[in-house]
Every structure is written in structure tokens, then in C-alpha cells.
C-alpha positions as a printed Julia matrix, in Angstrom:
73×3 Matrix{Float64}:
 -16.61  15.4    8.25
 -18.54  13.02   6.61
 -15.74  10.32   5.58
 -18.62   7.95   3.75
 -18.61  10.52   0.77
 -15.23   9.93  -1.25
 -13.55  13.19  -1.72
  -9.94  14.58  -2.07
 -10.39  16.43   1.25
 -11.46  13.38   2.84
  -8.46  11.25   1.62
  -6.19  14.13   2.79
  -7.95  14.05   6.1
  -7.47  10.19   6.72
  -3.82  10.17   5.66
  -2.9   13.12   8.05
  -4.92  11.61  10.76
  -3.03   8.09   9.98
   0.12   9.89  10.11
  -0.36  11.41  13.07
  -1.79   8.17  14.98
   1.15   6.08  13.74
   3.6    8.96  14.47
   5.56   8.06  11.09
   9.09   9.19  10.75
   9.14   9.64   7.12
   6.04  11.74   6.51
   7.36  12.25   3.08
   6.5    8.79   2.34
   3.09   9.24   2.94
   2.01  12.45   1.41
  -1.6   12.99   1.0
  -1.12  14.16  -2.76
   0.06  10.7   -3.51
  -3.27   8.97  -2.81
  -6.66   9.71  -4.59
 -10.05   8.45  -4.3
  -9.75   5.26  -6.81
  -8.65   3.17  -3.95
 -11.25   4.94  -0.96
 -12.93   1.99   0.12
  -9.26   0.7    0.9
  -8.26   3.53   2.57
 -11.38   4.25   4.63
 -10.82   0.25   5.76
  -7.06   0.81   6.64
  -7.82   4.39   8.45
 -10.68   2.64  10.55
  -8.41   0.07  11.39
  -5.75   2.15  12.45
  -7.78   4.64  14.22
  -9.02   1.82  16.37
  -6.13   0.48  17.76
  -3.93   2.04  20.41
  -0.31   0.37  19.63
   1.19  -1.54  16.86
   3.92  -4.18  16.84
   6.75  -3.43  14.32
   5.36  -6.14  11.8
   1.75  -4.63  12.06
   3.44  -1.12  11.37
   5.42  -2.75   8.55
   2.16  -4.31   7.07
   0.53  -0.67   7.28
   3.21   1.1    5.58
   3.2   -1.73   2.67
  -0.39  -1.11   2.41
  -0.74   2.59   2.23
   2.36   1.79  -0.36
   0.25  -0.01  -2.85
  -2.64   2.27  -2.41
  -0.67   5.29  -3.86
  -1.14   6.49  -7.24
């Protein structure tokens, strides 16, 4: 999968991967259809940051969720 190309499929993939990695309890808050390519660069940056880490503190999780919330359409 070439994530360097903005597409709806790539957005869906990144959101699904972050949901799995973060083990989010409320997955409805992060439905992939709530995101689009308009903020692709920001979403890609967040995706890369999340995928590099093994664990997150509660405050980091809160910041990630807040950032994802700001990227929703």
C-alpha cells in the first residue's frame, strides 16, 4: 500500500491501523468515514507517530484523540 498518495482507501487504512494500535474503547468516535483527504498530511504525520511507539501515557492518548477529533470532517 502506497500511503504517500492521498486517497480515501489510505485514510481508511490509517484510521483502522491507529484504532487497533491504540486499542480504543470507543471506536465509534473514530469511524474512518468521518475523515477525508483534506487533512491527509496531518493524518499521515499522526499515523506515523502512533505506529512508531509501543505504548502511550494517558495524557498522550488524550492528546492523540484530541488531534484526531480536530481532523474530522
